[in-house]
Amino acid sequence: MKRQLAVILTIFVFLFSIIQTARKAHAGAGATTQANARTLQIAGPRDKVTVTRDERGIPYIEANNDEDLYFAQGYVAASDRLWQMDLFRRNARGELAEIFGSAALEEDKRHRTLGFTQVVEAEVDQATPQARNLLLAYSKGVNAYIATLDDKSLAPEFQLLRYKPKTWTPVDSLLIVKNFFEALSSSWRLDVMRETLAELPPEKRAALMPETSPLDVLVVGKDAEKNGLGAKNSLVADAVGSRASAGLLEAIARDAATEQRSLARIGLWADFLAASNNWVVSGKHTASGKPLLANDPHLAPSAPPIWYLIHLSAPGVRVAGVTAAGLPGVVIGHNDHIAWGFTNVGPDVQDVYVEKFDEKDPHRYLTPAGWQEAQIRHEEIKVRKNPADPATETQTLDVTVTRHGPIVLEKDGKRYALRWTALDPKLNHADGVYALNRARNWGEFTNALRGYTPPMQNMVYADSEGHIGYYAAGFAPIRKSGDGSVPYDGSTDAGEWTTYIPFDKLPHLYDPPSGIVVTANQRIVGKDYPYFLTHSWAQPYRARRILDLLNAKPKLNADDFRAIQGDVYTQAGATFARASVAIFKGQLVSPADDQLRDTLSAFEKWDAKLNVESNVAPVVAQMRIAFRTRIINAAIGEDRAKTFGWANFDTTLDRIVIDQPADWLPKEFKNYADFLRVCYVDARAALTKIWARTNQNGPGAIWSRRVSHIHSPMCRLSGCSSLFNRFRRAALAFCWGQRSTLDPPFQCA
């Protein structure tokens, strides 16, 4: 015990000294910047480059050519975020165990199986000369900064973990895009999950996995029937499996947990691929008479945050906005002519195939043309032995790859191969952001989007000439049959991707008559849209609330947009609270019900806002969670419930709590009042545990729990958690503040 304490104290003192040194260096650099300009002589740029920072520390880079611009961007980004950049590339490469040890081994195995590194190497090889040159310029800038570092000037994380960053390459920059692919388009486990539900009655399946809601805010089309070009729902017809075993369900849950750990480690975890909002209104709805655009590409708070604010200027481009550290250019933002914002569409771009392997030769699998040899990729993973020693040992991993993709799941004699747009180098290019940053009008904007190949996004648009627009840009496959809702038989061609939705047929609008476009990961197309995007959309609550607030005022300004971005009204909470009051009406007459009666009285008066000081909000939220958990457990069983995930199930949950249908009431209850009474007990128990863990009582404890881990990679190291949280907590306000409202001439609000 004494030895363990001594080790922890040693780490504490070592880390404290590193952080103090880093603080002094940062403060000194800031003072120098404010007091006078510094000139750095760096090999690489062809001409003079000027970098200034505003009072928030945001860099403004001015260069005389593109190569110098991106060289400087790489240098500056590395000076601010080198540890984060290294974490991003290590995550995608499957090299985390080299610094974190066996705790990250499963994450590395998962990413080695996907083979991001091999895919991106092919992407760089096929990149246009212009794209390759700019990626190389950015990499040279990063490496120029790395060359200035010594053991004392390395970031605290590098010093604590006792390693130095490797040379940065164009491959590393494009690998960061794969992290976003994983965060924003991973849906294959839903296919397996749906297969496990195939035996349920169709009505029950439809209610568990609804696609539509009375609150839907469509962007394109209307809910008329399709014209026949769209795919049918293949949940039953194409299912190739039988009743799910406990082992299969456990394997799915384990993979999901590994993915969540990985994405949470780098700040990219978002439930159900969705957490953002954007909207644009035309001048007829604004006080200025000019378009107004807002975007909140929302992710969990982290420090440093995912997004990196920057301003870039060179001949032919003056652009400001956000990117991710390690990516050249501006991903979301504005230039002198146009502004644009992103939210995730979440199309189904992953299919799984049950491959039939030869029992006598496990490397051969069946195809329509006969037996074929699978590719076996041999991976070697370095695993750190000891936190205090950078020495590693090597573990090997053999990855099996079929014509559809890598085998990502093996259970019950079945081997599932994954096909995914992210794993096809031919579908991924490096030119889109460059052209987007320089676009001056709708035509140039849409031409730039033709080269946009990251995960499909809802892109809202406004320009200085008064036009607005919308485009869902990216690749979405068209299948030979079915829609990929459940695993295909890999030995046939039934699930082959024949092509992709043509760019001109992707959902889009230009100067819509309504003058308003709203997206918040909700269903964007009506039933009359002729192509299949997905069955799984986010709940429409956020989109509906935004639209209602926009329509509540005839002339809007930037302050109105900021208020909408900060709105904390909960539609789901309001529905549940009102329904709970109605269900208990006239039934709480016993003195033993005084506490519950007081709670319901508070429900009735509640404004449905999730304010930090609200005593009602935590109770409503936890009661709804308990209600949902018990409903799903009763409907499909606890084992299958562990892998069940459907964002829009809340639509069904609203109907259940309002209509109280007998077929959804768990069998152990006589009525919904008895059911809700137990949910209330569950909620109080959950809140009591939270308050006990945070040593606080009341709603503030929920907030404390939410923000307590904002530097998750280092927080996982024993003895470092509280120090890194204190050191980084100041960045939280900045992280949460990266929401932008753009008002011509497109000054960031």
XYZ file of C-alpha atoms in Angstrom:
749
model
C 0.000 0.000 0.000
C 2.857 2.386 0.906
C 4.590 1.593 -2.381
C 1.378 2.245 -4.319
C 0.898 5.542 -2.498
C 4.501 6.523 -3.217
C 4.020 5.822 -6.930
C 0.848 7.906 -7.027
C 2.544 10.757 -5.145
C 5.495 10.618 -7.527
C 3.170 10.854 -10.535
C 1.294 13.702 -8.817
C 4.454 15.739 -8.153
C 5.856 14.999 -11.647
C 2.613 15.980 -13.345
C 2.197 19.079 -11.185
C 5.659 20.298 -12.162
C 4.954 19.653 -15.849
C 1.673 21.550 -15.715
C 3.225 24.489 -13.869
C 6.007 24.661 -16.466
C 3.475 24.477 -19.293
C 1.358 27.192 -17.673
C 4.341 29.516 -17.338
C 5.430 28.849 -20.920
C 1.915 29.485 -22.216
C 1.550 32.640 -20.123
C 4.958 33.868 -21.293
C 4.116 33.213 -24.920
C 0.822 35.046 -24.494
C 2.525 38.026 -22.873
C 5.125 38.143 -25.642
C 2.414 38.022 -28.295
C 0.523 40.860 -26.680
C 3.635 42.968 -26.039
C 5.364 42.694 -29.380
C 5.549 40.636 -32.529
C 8.026 37.806 -32.900
C 9.783 36.742 -36.067
C 10.544 33.041 -36.469
C 13.027 31.765 -39.014
C 11.603 28.401 -40.136
C 12.709 26.330 -43.089
C 9.803 25.574 -45.397
C 7.752 28.654 -46.341
C 8.547 30.315 -49.676
C 7.513 33.764 -48.474
C 6.574 35.727 -45.387
C 3.637 34.408 -43.338
C 1.903 36.451 -40.627
C 0.129 34.828 -37.687
C -1.818 36.933 -35.202
C -4.148 35.916 -32.381
C -7.163 37.733 -31.040
C -8.057 38.099 -27.363
C -9.489 34.558 -27.386
C -6.297 33.043 -28.755
C -7.839 32.283 -32.162
C -5.126 32.307 -34.879
C -5.377 34.471 -38.002
C -2.965 33.340 -40.722
C -2.048 35.432 -43.760
C 0.134 34.014 -46.525
C 1.029 34.867 -50.111
C 0.387 31.388 -51.533
C -1.535 28.218 -50.678
C 1.480 26.106 -49.728
C 2.671 28.643 -47.155
C -0.878 29.062 -45.840
C -1.297 25.382 -45.064
C 2.287 25.061 -43.832
C 1.526 27.770 -41.294
C -1.804 26.201 -40.400
C -0.048 22.922 -39.653
C 2.596 24.702 -37.556
C 0.047 26.685 -35.547
C -2.335 23.766 -35.054
C 0.514 21.633 -33.764
C 1.612 24.380 -31.388
C -1.911 24.410 -29.929
C -3.092 20.807 -30.257
C -0.198 18.400 -30.959
C -1.202 15.945 -28.222
C -4.776 15.857 -29.525
C -3.562 15.382 -33.085
C -1.371 12.478 -32.019
C -4.296 10.930 -30.148
C -6.529 11.262 -33.231
C -4.099 9.467 -35.520
C -3.222 6.798 -32.949
C -6.903 6.051 -32.483
C -7.534 5.567 -36.213
C -4.281 3.661 -36.757
C -4.883 1.327 -33.815
C -1.791 2.457 -31.928
C -3.239 3.525 -28.578
C -1.966 0.505 -26.641
C 1.578 1.651 -27.388
C 1.053 4.547 -24.956
C -1.903 3.435 -22.803
C -1.113 -0.270 -22.476
C -3.508 -3.206 -22.505
C -6.449 -0.985 -21.466
C -6.624 0.206 -25.090
C -5.778 -3.107 -26.776
C -9.338 -4.015 -27.790
C -9.755 -0.590 -29.350
C -6.584 -1.110 -31.354
C -7.727 -4.544 -32.496
C -10.992 -3.051 -33.666
C -9.288 -0.366 -35.738
C -6.683 -2.731 -37.130
C -9.557 -4.954 -38.239
C -11.222 -2.047 -40.049
C -7.911 -1.257 -41.732
C -8.189 2.529 -41.838
C -4.444 2.954 -42.376
C -4.356 0.819 -45.532
C -7.427 2.597 -46.916
C -5.999 6.068 -46.329
C -2.619 5.146 -47.805
C -4.483 4.253 -50.998
C -6.414 7.539 -50.826
C -3.193 9.545 -50.608
C -1.720 7.606 -53.544
C -4.720 8.449 -55.730
C -5.067 12.075 -54.572
C -4.756 14.859 -57.128
C -1.375 16.617 -57.255
C -2.948 19.735 -55.754
C -4.493 17.847 -52.828
C -1.285 15.916 -52.190
C 0.818 19.069 -52.236
C -1.422 20.859 -49.756
C -1.535 17.868 -47.410
C 2.241 17.712 -47.649
C 2.567 21.432 -46.905
C 0.394 21.045 -43.814
C 2.456 18.039 -42.691
C 5.696 19.986 -43.142
C 4.300 22.714 -40.920
C 3.426 20.235 -38.199
C 6.871 18.678 -38.406
C 8.562 22.084 -38.321
C 6.895 22.685 -34.973
C 7.779 19.202 -33.687
C 11.408 19.934 -34.565
C 11.409 22.885 -32.140
C 10.489 20.712 -29.154
C 12.771 19.183 -26.581
C 12.062 17.104 -23.496
C 11.092 20.158 -21.454
C 8.905 21.898 -24.029
C 6.791 18.872 -24.956
C 3.154 19.054 -23.869
C 2.461 17.643 -20.374
C 0.776 14.552 -21.798
C 3.855 13.559 -23.800
C 6.079 14.110 -20.776
C 3.868 12.139 -18.443
C 3.614 9.221 -20.857
C 7.323 9.506 -21.706
C 7.249 9.449 -25.460
C 7.797 11.857 -28.348
C 5.463 12.470 -31.289
C 6.365 10.851 -34.588
C 6.687 12.707 -37.868
C 3.316 13.857 -39.261
C 2.285 12.679 -42.743
C -0.580 13.332 -45.189
C -1.914 9.910 -44.203
C -2.282 11.130 -40.622
C -4.448 14.069 -41.690
C -6.829 11.898 -43.695
C -6.971 9.330 -40.901
C -8.714 11.959 -38.791
C -11.603 11.879 -41.271
C -12.007 8.161 -40.512
C -12.600 9.004 -36.848
C -15.520 11.157 -37.984
C -16.772 8.340 -40.236
C -16.799 6.023 -37.249
C -18.597 8.566 -35.065
C -21.165 9.603 -37.674
C -21.920 6.556 -39.826
C -21.487 3.375 -37.770
C -24.784 1.517 -38.001
C -23.973 -2.128 -38.847
C -24.862 -3.377 -35.375
C -28.399 -2.124 -36.016
C -28.591 -4.606 -38.906
C -27.719 -7.488 -36.601
C -30.030 -6.130 -33.910
C -32.948 -5.958 -36.357
C -32.263 -9.537 -37.361
C -32.627 -10.582 -33.717
C -36.094 -8.979 -33.708
C -37.300 -10.642 -36.906
C -39.486 -13.117 -35.019
C -41.578 -10.376 -33.407
C -44.986 -9.488 -34.869
C -44.675 -6.836 -37.594
C -46.732 -4.335 -35.589
C -44.452 -4.680 -32.579
C -41.324 -4.279 -34.727
C -42.739 -1.185 -36.377
C -43.545 0.349 -32.999
C -40.094 -0.466 -31.623
C -38.395 1.079 -34.644
C -40.616 3.907 -35.915
C -39.414 5.985 -38.840
C -41.967 8.790 -38.741
C -43.428 11.088 -36.124
C -46.255 13.656 -36.004
C -43.532 16.174 -35.125
C -41.392 15.516 -38.215
C -39.843 18.518 -39.962
C -39.216 17.485 -43.554
C -36.731 19.413 -45.680
C -37.388 17.814 -49.069
C -40.572 16.168 -50.346
C -43.711 15.067 -48.554
C -45.174 11.895 -47.132
C -46.770 10.505 -50.280
C -45.910 6.959 -51.372
C -42.669 6.292 -53.248
C -42.725 5.934 -57.006
C -41.219 2.459 -56.910
C -37.514 3.305 -57.163
C -36.942 3.047 -53.428
C -36.067 -0.207 -51.713
C -38.532 -2.181 -49.665
C -38.056 -2.772 -45.968
C -36.222 -6.062 -45.937
C -36.475 -6.806 -42.239
C -38.240 -10.135 -42.679
C -37.767 -11.042 -46.318
C -33.983 -10.874 -46.338
C -33.192 -12.001 -42.804
C -30.673 -14.833 -42.911
C -30.576 -15.666 -39.225
C -32.709 -17.280 -36.569
C -33.316 -16.450 -32.929
C -30.340 -14.602 -31.488
C -28.193 -16.412 -28.978
C -27.047 -14.791 -25.759
C -23.499 -15.019 -27.121
C -24.352 -13.014 -30.242
C -26.093 -10.328 -28.213
C -23.123 -10.158 -25.879
C -20.698 -9.856 -28.812
C -22.684 -6.961 -30.281
C -22.821 -5.217 -26.922
C -19.083 -5.727 -26.422
C -18.247 -4.218 -29.824
C -20.525 -1.254 -29.114
C -18.842 -0.667 -25.763
C -15.385 -0.797 -27.370
C -16.410 1.708 -30.022
C -17.916 4.008 -27.402
C -14.732 3.926 -25.305
C -12.659 4.716 -28.357
C -14.789 7.631 -29.533
C -15.259 9.011 -26.018
C -11.505 8.956 -25.560
C -11.078 11.437 -28.428
C -14.249 13.441 -27.741
C -16.320 12.150 -30.656
C -18.923 10.010 -28.943
C -22.517 10.994 -29.791
C -25.599 8.878 -29.078
C -27.289 7.542 -32.215
C -24.852 9.409 -34.533
C -26.722 12.624 -33.850
C -26.298 15.726 -31.716
C -26.243 18.793 -33.965
C -28.489 21.461 -35.402
C -28.377 24.105 -38.104
C -30.803 26.367 -39.844
C -30.881 29.192 -42.346
C -33.553 31.793 -43.063
C -33.904 34.132 -46.028
C -33.985 37.888 -45.817
C -37.777 38.015 -45.714
C -37.590 36.603 -42.180
C -34.786 38.842 -40.846
C -34.602 42.382 -39.511
C -31.645 43.131 -41.788
C -33.303 41.804 -44.923
C -30.286 39.536 -45.451
C -30.017 35.775 -44.866
C -29.043 34.540 -41.421
C -27.434 31.141 -40.773
C -26.706 29.264 -37.535
C -24.896 26.008 -36.813
C -24.184 24.024 -33.669
C -22.166 20.927 -34.686
C -22.766 19.573 -31.220
C -20.648 16.924 -29.544
C -19.974 16.054 -25.936
C -17.909 18.710 -24.110
C -14.229 17.906 -23.965
C -10.977 19.745 -23.458
C -9.438 20.373 -25.796
C -12.650 20.491 -27.843
C -12.989 18.688 -31.146
C -13.369 21.900 -33.101
C -10.494 24.296 -33.703
C -11.295 27.892 -34.651
C -9.076 29.516 -37.277
C -8.982 32.286 -39.901
C -7.063 31.730 -43.163
C -6.122 34.316 -45.792
C -4.180 33.969 -49.056
C -4.700 35.121 -52.660
C -8.114 33.789 -53.681
C -9.289 32.814 -50.203
C -10.299 34.479 -46.946
C -12.161 31.979 -44.794
C -12.947 31.590 -41.096
C -14.577 28.884 -39.054
C -13.710 25.552 -37.502
C -11.727 22.510 -38.463
C -10.396 19.556 -36.515
C -6.797 19.719 -35.336
C -4.800 17.869 -37.986
C -7.070 18.780 -40.913
C -6.042 21.561 -43.317
C -8.569 24.210 -44.328
C -11.890 25.184 -42.729
C -14.580 22.515 -42.489
C -17.492 24.688 -41.284
C -17.550 28.461 -41.600
C -17.741 31.382 -44.009
C -15.716 33.382 -46.479
C -16.420 36.825 -47.946
C -19.236 35.466 -50.110
C -20.896 32.416 -48.578
C -21.503 30.702 -45.246
C -22.289 27.052 -44.593
C -23.039 24.736 -41.679
C -23.206 20.965 -41.104
C -25.326 18.443 -39.265
C -25.135 14.695 -39.687
C -27.577 12.964 -42.036
C -26.740 9.473 -40.787
C -27.531 7.461 -43.937
C -27.161 3.695 -43.910
C -23.750 3.304 -45.551
C -22.813 0.056 -43.812
C -24.031 -3.431 -44.714
C -23.003 -6.751 -43.216
C -22.808 -10.067 -45.054
C -22.837 -13.529 -43.530
C -20.007 -15.213 -45.421
C -19.992 -18.985 -45.888
C -16.498 -20.351 -45.270
C -15.230 -23.766 -46.310
C -15.192 -26.115 -43.304
C -12.087 -27.812 -44.686
C -10.265 -24.584 -45.557
C -11.187 -21.649 -43.282
C -9.567 -19.175 -45.677
C -11.975 -19.990 -48.526
C -15.464 -18.501 -48.727
C -18.338 -19.000 -51.156
C -19.219 -16.458 -53.854
C -21.623 -16.643 -56.814
C -18.598 -17.606 -58.918
C -17.517 -20.368 -56.534
C -14.939 -20.594 -53.772
C -12.578 -17.670 -53.342
C -9.533 -17.109 -51.147
C -9.948 -14.507 -48.450
C -7.177 -11.990 -47.882
C -5.398 -12.435 -44.551
C -3.823 -9.266 -43.219
C -1.235 -9.734 -40.468
C -1.162 -6.946 -37.887
C 1.386 -6.360 -35.138
C 0.250 -4.232 -32.185
C 2.678 -2.720 -29.713
C 1.381 -2.876 -26.131
C 2.974 -0.888 -23.363
C 3.990 -3.031 -20.398
C 4.104 -0.426 -17.655
C 2.753 3.143 -17.290
C 6.131 4.290 -15.962
C 8.149 2.636 -18.741
C 7.646 3.146 -22.511
C 8.874 -0.390 -23.291
C 6.368 -2.484 -25.246
C 5.603 -6.047 -26.192
C 4.060 -7.100 -29.516
C 0.737 -8.863 -29.995
C -0.325 -10.214 -33.374
C -3.721 -10.107 -35.022
C -4.823 -11.796 -38.247
C -7.611 -9.963 -40.075
C -9.731 -11.817 -42.634
C -10.995 -9.716 -45.546
C -13.582 -10.867 -48.103
C -14.857 -9.217 -51.273
C -17.266 -7.261 -49.073
C -14.770 -6.167 -46.454
C -13.203 -7.262 -43.148
C -14.792 -9.842 -40.865
C -15.966 -7.723 -37.932
C -18.032 -10.264 -36.003
C -17.781 -14.016 -35.467
C -20.349 -15.886 -33.385
C -22.436 -19.041 -33.474
C -20.606 -20.301 -36.552
C -21.371 -17.111 -38.499
C -18.785 -14.683 -39.792
C -20.013 -11.199 -40.667
C -18.142 -9.068 -43.224
C -18.575 -5.297 -43.305
C -18.993 -3.142 -46.384
C -18.715 0.585 -45.672
C -18.206 3.669 -47.793
C -15.357 4.694 -45.467
C -13.369 1.613 -46.506
C -13.476 2.278 -50.262
C -10.573 4.523 -51.344
C -12.298 5.273 -54.640
C -15.108 7.040 -52.756
C -12.896 9.270 -50.630
C -11.065 12.299 -51.966
C -9.095 15.136 -50.388
C -10.210 18.070 -52.570
C -13.645 19.031 -51.240
C -12.692 21.420 -48.426
C -10.213 23.346 -50.602
C -12.887 24.138 -53.178
C -15.535 24.764 -50.515
C -13.380 27.403 -48.821
C -13.071 29.305 -52.112
C -16.671 29.036 -53.355
C -18.351 32.373 -54.121
C -21.915 31.377 -55.003
C -24.379 28.482 -55.087
C -22.960 27.052 -58.302
C -19.403 26.960 -57.004
C -20.640 25.684 -53.647
C -22.457 22.724 -55.197
C -19.516 21.995 -57.491
C -17.294 21.849 -54.406
C -19.738 19.430 -52.796
C -19.318 17.029 -55.693
C -15.827 16.457 -54.330
C -17.002 16.224 -50.711
C -16.599 12.639 -49.542
C -16.641 12.512 -45.689
C -19.821 11.263 -43.933
C -22.993 12.645 -45.539
C -23.975 15.981 -44.011
C -26.968 18.319 -44.058
C -25.333 21.464 -45.424
C -27.209 24.733 -45.055
C -26.053 27.660 -47.175
C -26.359 31.442 -47.345
C -24.615 34.009 -49.512
C -24.027 37.741 -49.569
C -26.340 38.111 -52.575
C -29.331 37.052 -50.467
C -29.711 33.405 -51.496
C -30.107 30.411 -49.209
C -29.932 26.697 -49.894
C -29.472 23.181 -48.615
C -27.664 20.050 -49.813
C -27.305 16.569 -48.314
C -23.831 15.842 -49.691
C -21.983 12.529 -49.576
C -22.280 8.954 -50.813
C -25.282 6.694 -50.198
C -25.409 3.249 -51.858
C -28.112 1.760 -54.057
C -28.458 -2.001 -53.467
C -29.342 -4.691 -55.970
C -32.154 -5.806 -53.665
C -33.376 -4.944 -50.207
C -32.063 -2.019 -48.217
C -29.432 -3.561 -45.977
C -31.665 -3.462 -42.900
C -30.521 -6.947 -41.920
C -27.454 -9.032 -42.838
C -27.273 -10.353 -46.392
C -26.217 -13.820 -47.490
C -22.665 -13.104 -48.639
C -22.573 -16.085 -51.007
C -25.094 -14.371 -53.332
C -25.154 -11.045 -55.136
C -28.472 -9.994 -53.613
C -26.885 -7.363 -51.378
C -24.378 -5.916 -53.836
C -24.094 -2.157 -54.183
C -24.854 -1.423 -57.819
C -24.140 2.324 -57.669
C -24.707 5.394 -55.484
C -27.435 8.026 -55.413
C -26.495 10.495 -58.191
C -25.312 13.841 -56.879
C -28.100 15.731 -58.662
C -30.667 13.409 -57.018
C -29.429 13.917 -53.468
C -31.843 15.968 -51.318
C -31.332 19.681 -51.977
C -33.099 23.040 -52.083
C -32.259 26.474 -53.445
C -34.181 29.544 -52.307
C -37.159 27.521 -50.987
C -40.476 29.456 -50.960
C -40.771 29.080 -47.187
C -37.474 30.890 -46.707
C -36.545 28.533 -43.847
C -34.466 25.351 -43.706
C -34.001 23.470 -40.404
C -32.025 20.293 -39.776
C -31.256 18.587 -36.484
C -30.512 15.011 -37.579
C -34.247 14.403 -38.051
C -35.895 12.715 -41.021
C -35.172 15.101 -43.884
C -37.042 13.481 -46.787
C -40.664 12.577 -47.272
C -41.903 9.153 -48.289
C -42.026 10.338 -51.897
C -38.229 10.581 -52.072
C -37.304 7.863 -54.580
C -34.102 6.632 -52.945
C -33.358 4.923 -49.654
C -31.261 6.820 -47.124
C -32.002 5.134 -43.805
C -34.757 3.840 -41.563
C -33.110 5.259 -38.442
C -33.513 8.991 -37.867
C -33.058 11.058 -34.729
C -36.096 12.176 -32.768
C -37.656 15.286 -34.335
C -37.894 17.194 -31.038
C -35.017 19.598 -31.707
C -35.990 20.339 -35.301
C -39.622 20.960 -34.342
C -38.651 23.262 -31.470
C -36.287 25.276 -33.680
C -38.925 25.670 -36.392
C -41.555 26.747 -33.845
C -39.215 29.380 -32.396
C -38.262 30.670 -35.843
C -41.933 31.011 -36.765
C -42.769 32.763 -33.489
C -41.203 36.075 -34.590
C -41.740 37.769 -37.957
C -38.309 39.423 -38.141
C -35.294 37.628 -36.682
C -31.824 38.828 -35.760
C -28.589 37.289 -34.509
C -29.640 37.632 -30.871
C -32.755 35.581 -31.622
C -30.570 32.887 -33.154
C -28.301 32.856 -30.110
C -31.341 32.483 -27.871
C -32.543 29.520 -29.926
C -29.118 27.895 -29.713
C -29.248 28.295 -25.942
C -32.848 27.100 -25.636
C -33.277 24.402 -22.971
C -36.933 23.445 -23.475
C -37.513 19.667 -23.557
C -40.410 18.394 -25.641
C -39.932 14.837 -24.390
C -39.868 15.989 -20.779
C -42.942 18.167 -21.213
C -44.895 15.299 -22.770
C -43.897 12.867 -20.030
C -44.585 15.281 -17.167
C -48.061 16.217 -18.449
C -48.969 12.588 -19.121
C -47.785 11.529 -15.655
C -50.001 14.164 -14.038
C -52.972 12.948 -16.091
C -52.348 9.271 -15.228
C -52.250 9.933 -11.460
C -55.170 12.364 -11.419
C -57.558 11.519 -8.570
C -55.551 8.467 -7.446
C -53.182 9.875 -4.801
C -55.387 10.136 -1.716
C -53.319 8.324 0.916
C -51.011 10.266 3.281
C -48.272 7.883 2.140
C -48.530 9.511 -1.281
C -47.717 13.018 -0.040
C -44.208 13.023 -1.536
C -45.352 11.763 -4.929
C -48.294 14.189 -4.852
C -45.922 17.102 -4.246
C -43.715 15.891 -7.084
C -46.654 15.779 -9.495
C -47.738 19.235 -8.405
C -44.247 20.419 -9.345
C -44.558 18.570 -12.669
C -47.764 20.459 -13.391
C -46.127 23.851 -12.778
C -42.863 23.025 -14.523
C -41.909 25.119 -17.550
C -40.208 22.082 -19.189
C -36.831 23.795 -19.231
C -33.652 21.912 -18.351
C -32.115 24.682 -16.283
C -29.263 23.873 -13.924
C -31.298 25.052 -10.936
C -34.430 23.064 -11.828
C -35.462 20.553 -9.161
C -38.054 19.017 -11.456
C -35.953 18.337 -14.563
C -33.763 15.565 -13.045
C -36.795 13.720 -11.679
C -38.677 13.869 -14.992
C -35.586 12.759 -16.907
C -34.866 9.808 -14.613
C -38.529 8.741 -14.504
C -38.653 8.737 -18.300
C -35.435 6.681 -18.431
C -36.894 4.159 -15.985
C -40.167 4.068 -17.949
C -38.318 3.473 -21.218
C -36.068 0.781 -19.750
C -38.954 -1.186 -18.283
C -41.051 -0.858 -21.449
C -38.265 -2.212 -23.670
C -37.299 -4.996 -21.243
C -40.916 -6.154 -21.159
C -41.287 -5.963 -24.950
C -38.166 -7.849 -26.074
C -36.506 -9.262 -22.955
C -33.556 -7.968 -20.976
C -30.904 -9.701 -23.110
C -32.075 -8.167 -26.372
C -32.758 -4.862 -24.637
C -29.038 -4.526 -23.908
C -28.313 -4.191 -27.625
C -31.493 -2.321 -28.576
C -30.861 1.163 -29.854
C -33.327 3.237 -31.835
C -33.295 7.005 -31.424
C -36.816 7.552 -32.678
C -38.309 5.029 -30.240
C -39.148 8.133 -28.220
C -41.998 8.700 -30.683
C -43.519 5.402 -29.569
C -42.721 6.170 -25.929
C -44.688 9.421 -26.153
C -47.678 7.549 -27.551
C -47.471 4.912 -24.819
C -47.408 7.349 -21.913
C -50.250 9.398 -23.447
C -52.540 6.592 -24.698
C -51.623 3.914 -22.100
C -52.136 0.922 -24.453
C -52.647 -2.359 -22.588
C -50.343 -4.342 -24.897
C -47.303 -2.254 -23.847
C -47.963 -2.368 -20.089
C -45.436 -4.689 -18.390
C -47.258 -7.766 -17.103
C -46.353 -7.205 -13.459
C -48.503 -4.059 -13.280
C -52.274 -3.722 -13.229
C -52.351 -0.226 -14.653
C -50.105 2.614 -15.723
C -50.439 4.416 -12.396
C -48.860 1.444 -10.616
C -46.210 1.308 -13.327
C -45.331 5.002 -13.010
C -45.208 4.730 -9.231
C -42.378 2.193 -9.556
C -40.648 4.395 -12.163
C -40.768 7.219 -9.615
C -39.075 4.981 -7.056
C -36.466 4.015 -9.672
C -35.827 7.677 -10.437
C -35.326 8.635 -6.794
C -32.916 5.740 -6.315
C -30.897 6.755 -9.390
C -30.712 10.390 -8.289
C -29.690 9.387 -4.779
C -26.745 7.445 -6.234
C -25.692 10.407 -8.366
C -25.846 12.769 -5.402
C -23.862 10.335 -3.284
C -21.123 10.042 -5.937
C -20.787 13.805 -6.340
C -21.126 14.642 -2.630
C -23.807 17.126 -3.612
C -27.541 17.237 -3.188
C -29.979 18.642 -5.682
C -29.927 19.412 -9.410
C -26.413 20.866 -9.365
C -25.097 17.333 -8.851
C -26.391 16.330 -12.283
C -24.432 19.210 -13.847
C -21.316 18.290 -11.871
C -21.590 14.728 -13.130
C -21.960 15.965 -16.697
C -18.799 18.107 -16.738
C -16.514 16.199 -14.390
C -14.515 14.370 -17.068
C -13.446 16.742 -19.790
C -9.962 15.384 -20.507
C -10.925 11.747 -20.725
C -7.663 10.202 -22.062
C -5.593 11.445 -19.132
C -8.444 11.121 -16.652
C -8.176 7.363 -17.111
C -4.651 7.361 -15.688
C -4.467 6.668 -11.975
C -3.522 9.734 -9.963
C -3.986 12.186 -12.846
C -7.744 12.683 -13.057
C -8.326 15.602 -10.714
C -5.219 17.460 -11.850
C -6.028 17.302 -15.541
C -9.673 18.176 -14.916
C -8.655 21.316 -13.026
C -6.041 22.219 -15.621
C -8.464 21.837 -18.536
C -11.773 22.893 -16.998
C -11.328 26.495 -18.064
C -11.564 25.269 -21.659
C -15.073 23.921 -21.079
C -16.767 27.280 -21.549
C -14.842 27.734 -24.797
C -15.843 24.230 -25.911
C -19.508 24.860 -25.259
C -19.254 28.269 -26.866
C -18.393 26.973 -30.333
C -21.783 27.649 -31.773
C -21.887 30.171 -34.560
C -24.444 32.541 -35.956
C -23.447 34.070 -39.284
C -24.927 37.367 -40.402
C -23.639 39.097 -43.567
C -20.933 40.220 -43.877
C -20.533 36.953 -42.008
C -18.954 38.102 -38.769
C -18.784 35.218 -36.285
C -21.129 36.089 -33.434
